[in-house]
Amino acid sequence: MTDKGSIRIVNTVKEMQSLTNSMRNEGRAISFVPTMGALHEGHLSLMRAAKEKGDFVVVSIFVNPTQFGPNEDFEKYTRDLEGDLKKIEEIGIGAVFFPDVNEIYPDGHETYVEVEKLQKPLCGEFRPGHFKGVATVVLKLFNIVKPDIAVFGEKDYQQLQIIKKMARDLHLEIEIVGMPIIREEDGLALSSRNAYLSLEERKRALALSKSLGEIKRSFNEGNKDSSQLVELGIKILKESQIEDIDYLEIRDGKTLETKELAKPGDVVAVAARLENTRLIDNTKL
Ligand code: AMP
């Protein structure tokens, strides 16, 4: 364990478990924010919520290899512990859990968790194995930190539903809290992957939030036909030369089932690629 400034950095599972065990024995409520680092205001908003909801906040920074496909950006994902620590200094985090890959996946590791139905559509279709990796690492982190509360962003909407379902199905005594998407002033959802965008791609990326906004506007004006609403969104993406669209869909906000007629509470979710950068966004109707 090391102290960087005022933040305690924990690298091993054993130390993390004993730290939160002793906090729990002192009667403190532990709140937890799992991240992959490259922190931005979206992550910080989760940490502030965690701070309000618990007495001892643990943030994990771990780029989880099992949720990346073979041709994805695991290697190039931004790793900047010093920069991340500076950003979270003033929040008052109890500990940062920053393990090595071998600490989480020692040789011979072979146990995985799958949330069978919810993991299939949307991102699951285009990133096979992704949510198996996510559910597995989140359950591992839950068993290491044993939080009372865990805070996730609605930015990764499907991930949030999967984790809520896993917590229910596996009787985890953890309150799963979802927090709203933090955006740039012009509407672009904050993402660690925005750093990959060129200036020109950054401009075109705005079409994602714009298409969601237009769908919502049309829905509020009385258009409930899912396929018409989706058409409208796709037109906006294409106007910004976004052709590589994994999906733009309207689905039930909880079950993620498809909808012919949209209703309030449904989610509009989009994933598209700008050159090598895959971006996601969503909004609730
Ligand atoms: P990541 O580091 O990308 O794995 O994200 C860690 C957590 O931050 C997840 O719960 C994300 O949903 C959340 N998050 C990422 N971007 C945002 C955002 N723009 N607003 C709110 N939460 C976010």
XYZ file of C-alpha atoms and ligand atoms in Angstrom:
308
model
C 0.000 0.000 0.000
C 1.317 3.492 -0.827
C 0.065 6.980 -0.086
C 0.223 9.411 -3.023
C -0.581 12.769 -1.545
C -3.739 12.180 0.419
C -4.921 9.143 -1.563
C -4.205 5.605 -0.464
C -3.260 3.334 -3.378
C -3.874 -0.370 -2.931
C -2.414 -2.890 -5.374
C -3.290 -6.302 -3.980
C -6.560 -8.131 -3.424
C -5.591 -9.120 0.124
C -4.785 -5.562 1.186
C -7.948 -4.214 -0.402
C -10.066 -6.824 1.359
C -8.489 -6.156 4.737
C -8.784 -2.369 4.358
C -12.514 -2.456 3.588
C -13.060 -5.188 6.218
C -11.659 -2.884 8.870
C -13.687 0.092 7.583
C -16.830 -2.042 7.697
C -16.007 -3.173 11.239
C -15.824 0.478 12.215
C -19.378 0.786 10.955
C -18.602 2.752 7.800
C -20.748 2.352 4.692
C -18.494 1.587 1.724
C -19.329 3.036 -1.662
C -17.510 1.936 -4.782
C -16.859 3.341 -8.260
C -15.250 0.941 -10.748
C -13.408 2.632 -13.653
C -10.791 1.913 -16.277
C -8.986 5.213 -15.570
C -8.408 8.020 -18.109
C -10.754 9.851 -15.798
C -13.016 12.738 -16.799
C -15.919 14.689 -15.297
C -18.284 11.762 -15.932
C -16.212 9.573 -13.611
C -15.876 12.406 -11.086
C -19.654 12.826 -10.948
C -19.938 9.156 -9.921
C -17.321 9.647 -7.221
C -19.134 12.682 -5.815
C -22.360 10.649 -5.696
C -20.483 7.794 -3.996
C -19.128 10.243 -1.449
C -22.616 11.478 -0.648
C -24.003 7.974 -0.310
C -21.228 6.325 1.704
C -18.628 7.055 4.368
C -15.634 5.447 2.672
C -15.229 5.687 -1.114
C -13.190 3.155 -3.065
C -12.374 3.825 -6.727
C -10.877 1.058 -8.830
C -8.725 1.779 -11.843
C -8.299 -1.370 -13.893
C -8.244 -1.778 -17.661
C -9.946 -5.154 -17.782
C -8.530 -7.344 -20.578
C -11.461 -9.786 -20.659
C -13.923 -7.138 -21.851
C -11.865 -6.222 -24.925
C -12.096 -8.149 -28.190
C -8.930 -9.238 -30.036
C -9.028 -6.246 -32.413
C -10.084 -3.650 -29.863
C -8.158 -0.922 -28.045
C -6.926 -2.752 -24.918
C -3.261 -1.964 -25.675
C -3.810 1.638 -26.662
C -6.321 2.484 -23.889
C -5.022 5.555 -21.992
C -3.182 4.679 -18.780
C -2.248 7.706 -16.680
C -2.353 6.990 -12.941
C -0.599 10.249 -11.949
C -3.020 12.354 -14.018
C -6.005 10.404 -12.694
C -4.926 10.890 -9.074
C -4.569 14.640 -9.582
C -8.111 14.828 -10.938
C -9.646 13.057 -7.966
C -7.473 14.604 -5.255
C -10.016 17.097 -3.987
C -12.968 14.666 -3.867
C -11.819 12.838 -0.744
C -11.463 9.246 -1.907
C -10.691 6.663 0.810
C -8.658 4.373 -1.439
C -7.809 3.716 -5.070
C -7.586 0.053 -5.984
C -5.032 -0.251 -8.774
C -4.189 -3.913 -9.330
C -2.069 -5.620 -12.010
C -3.789 -7.892 -14.513
C -2.138 -10.924 -12.824
C -3.607 -9.953 -9.489
C -7.147 -10.149 -10.897
C -6.579 -12.983 -13.372
C -3.869 -15.228 -11.902
C -2.669 -18.176 -14.003
C -5.354 -20.776 -14.415
C -8.291 -18.421 -13.908
C -11.348 -20.023 -15.540
C -14.531 -18.791 -13.850
C -16.821 -16.330 -15.636
C -20.251 -14.787 -15.107
C -22.821 -14.245 -17.849
C -26.152 -12.428 -17.721
C -27.509 -14.520 -20.535
C -30.295 -12.541 -22.173
C -29.384 -8.947 -21.405
C -25.857 -9.427 -22.730
C -27.037 -10.434 -26.229
C -28.405 -7.346 -28.056
C -26.928 -3.905 -28.811
C -23.235 -3.778 -27.817
C -23.314 -7.508 -27.067
C -23.963 -8.263 -30.714
C -21.015 -6.202 -31.937
C -18.599 -6.948 -29.090
C -18.905 -10.699 -28.479
C -17.770 -11.638 -24.977
C -17.661 -8.010 -23.850
C -20.373 -8.229 -21.200
C -19.105 -11.600 -19.971
C -15.827 -9.800 -19.229
C -17.639 -6.857 -17.648
C -19.900 -8.952 -15.406
C -16.975 -11.130 -14.342
C -14.670 -8.271 -13.418
C -17.429 -6.338 -11.651
C -18.355 -9.387 -9.544
C -14.674 -9.928 -8.734
C -14.299 -6.269 -7.727
C -17.470 -6.525 -5.632
C -15.989 -9.542 -3.828
C -12.729 -7.696 -3.249
C -14.195 -4.382 -2.061
C -17.497 -5.732 -0.651
C -19.220 -2.375 -1.028
C -22.631 -1.438 0.336
C -23.232 0.835 -2.653
C -21.774 0.780 -6.170
C -22.163 3.688 -8.578
C -22.255 3.361 -12.377
C -22.958 5.761 -15.252
C -26.012 5.581 -17.506
C -23.552 6.328 -20.318
C -23.018 2.546 -20.477
C -26.733 1.884 -20.308
C -26.704 -1.818 -21.162
C -23.835 -2.410 -18.737
C -25.834 -0.764 -15.944
C -28.883 -2.966 -16.626
C -26.673 -6.066 -16.715
C -25.044 -5.230 -13.394
C -28.404 -4.493 -11.764
C -29.667 -7.861 -13.024
C -26.554 -9.707 -11.882
C -26.892 -8.149 -8.415
C -30.518 -9.279 -8.227
C -29.964 -12.748 -9.684
C -26.965 -13.510 -7.466
C -28.460 -12.008 -4.281
C -25.691 -9.452 -3.891
C -26.341 -7.150 -0.967
C -25.186 -4.129 -2.905
C -27.264 -1.122 -3.885
C -26.545 -0.381 -7.555
C -26.896 3.328 -8.315
C -27.090 4.727 -11.878
C -26.068 8.325 -12.556
C -26.926 10.565 -15.544
C -24.612 11.053 -18.515
C -22.252 14.018 -18.226
C -21.831 15.839 -21.549
C -19.659 18.539 -23.091
C -21.422 21.865 -23.522
C -22.228 21.027 -27.136
C -23.811 17.691 -26.183
C -21.055 15.144 -26.810
C -21.130 12.531 -24.035
C -17.831 12.499 -22.131
C -15.812 9.370 -22.818
C -12.219 8.314 -22.304
C -12.267 7.369 -25.992
C -13.046 10.956 -27.118
C -9.296 11.559 -26.767
C -8.774 9.353 -29.859
C -10.837 11.693 -32.076
C -9.227 14.094 -34.539
C -10.625 17.635 -34.611
C -12.706 16.790 -37.645
C -14.039 13.562 -36.112
C -14.821 15.416 -32.889
C -17.129 17.718 -34.895
C -18.833 14.831 -36.661
C -19.213 12.929 -33.359
C -21.773 15.517 -32.304
C -24.226 13.827 -34.634
C -24.696 11.038 -32.071
C -26.226 13.245 -29.378
C -27.960 15.308 -32.046
C -29.695 12.259 -33.510
C -30.843 11.158 -30.040
C -32.125 14.675 -29.353
C -34.080 14.758 -32.635
C -35.633 11.360 -31.940
C -36.708 12.545 -28.521
C -38.100 15.770 -29.959
C -40.133 13.883 -32.566
C -41.345 11.393 -29.916
C -42.480 14.273 -27.698
C -44.359 15.720 -30.679
C -46.361 12.500 -30.915
C -44.368 10.204 -33.222
C -44.350 6.809 -31.517
C -43.336 4.630 -34.482
C -39.943 3.143 -33.582
C -38.779 2.515 -37.123
C -39.681 6.049 -38.238
C -37.884 7.480 -35.207
C -34.821 5.362 -35.906
C -34.852 6.433 -39.590
C -34.822 10.044 -38.487
C -31.774 9.427 -36.278
C -29.880 7.507 -38.953
C -30.448 10.346 -41.426
C -28.750 12.743 -39.003
C -25.784 10.414 -38.515
C -25.368 10.043 -42.273
C -25.497 13.801 -42.802
C -22.308 13.888 -40.723
C -20.791 11.075 -42.816
C -21.233 8.581 -40.022
C -21.850 5.425 -42.041
C -20.321 2.826 -39.776
C -23.267 2.471 -37.427
C -23.328 -0.620 -35.192
C -26.863 0.160 -34.084
C -29.397 2.880 -33.432
C -32.350 1.323 -31.668
C -35.265 1.976 -29.361
C -35.638 -0.641 -26.663
C -37.441 -1.232 -23.399
C -35.564 0.652 -20.671
C -35.276 -2.413 -18.396
C -35.541 -5.591 -20.440
C -33.881 -4.097 -23.553
C -36.504 -5.836 -25.682
C -37.313 -4.312 -29.101
C -40.331 -2.037 -29.477
C -42.586 -1.297 -32.437
C -44.209 1.569 -30.600
C -42.042 3.700 -28.363
C -43.246 4.722 -24.924
C -41.890 6.898 -22.116
C -39.122 5.070 -20.221
C -37.775 3.373 -23.357
C -34.134 3.939 -24.186
C -32.742 5.128 -27.508
C -29.217 3.749 -27.815
C -26.603 4.311 -30.482
C -23.130 2.955 -31.230
C -21.112 4.127 -34.220
C -17.537 4.161 -35.397
C -15.577 7.181 -36.556
C -12.529 5.625 -38.212
C -11.069 3.551 -35.377
C -13.020 5.083 -32.526
C -16.223 3.449 -31.386
C -18.582 5.788 -29.539
C -21.822 5.040 -27.684
C -24.577 7.269 -26.384
C -28.188 6.959 -25.266
C -31.190 8.843 -23.982
C -34.418 7.923 -22.235
C -37.737 8.794 -23.908
P -15.110 3.393 -17.817
O -13.886 3.958 -17.164
O -15.327 3.887 -19.212
O -15.219 1.904 -17.674
O -16.340 3.988 -17.008
C -16.428 3.866 -15.612
C -17.784 4.349 -15.166
O -17.952 5.712 -15.546
C -18.937 3.582 -15.806
O -19.941 3.346 -14.828
C -19.402 4.518 -16.880
O -20.763 4.360 -17.229
C -19.176 5.864 -16.213
N -19.120 6.947 -17.208
C -18.336 6.999 -18.321
N -18.601 8.131 -19.034
C -19.571 8.787 -18.355
C -20.285 10.000 -18.577
N -20.054 10.776 -19.643
N -21.214 10.368 -17.667
C -21.484 9.594 -16.588
N -20.840 8.439 -16.315
C -19.895 8.028 -17.188
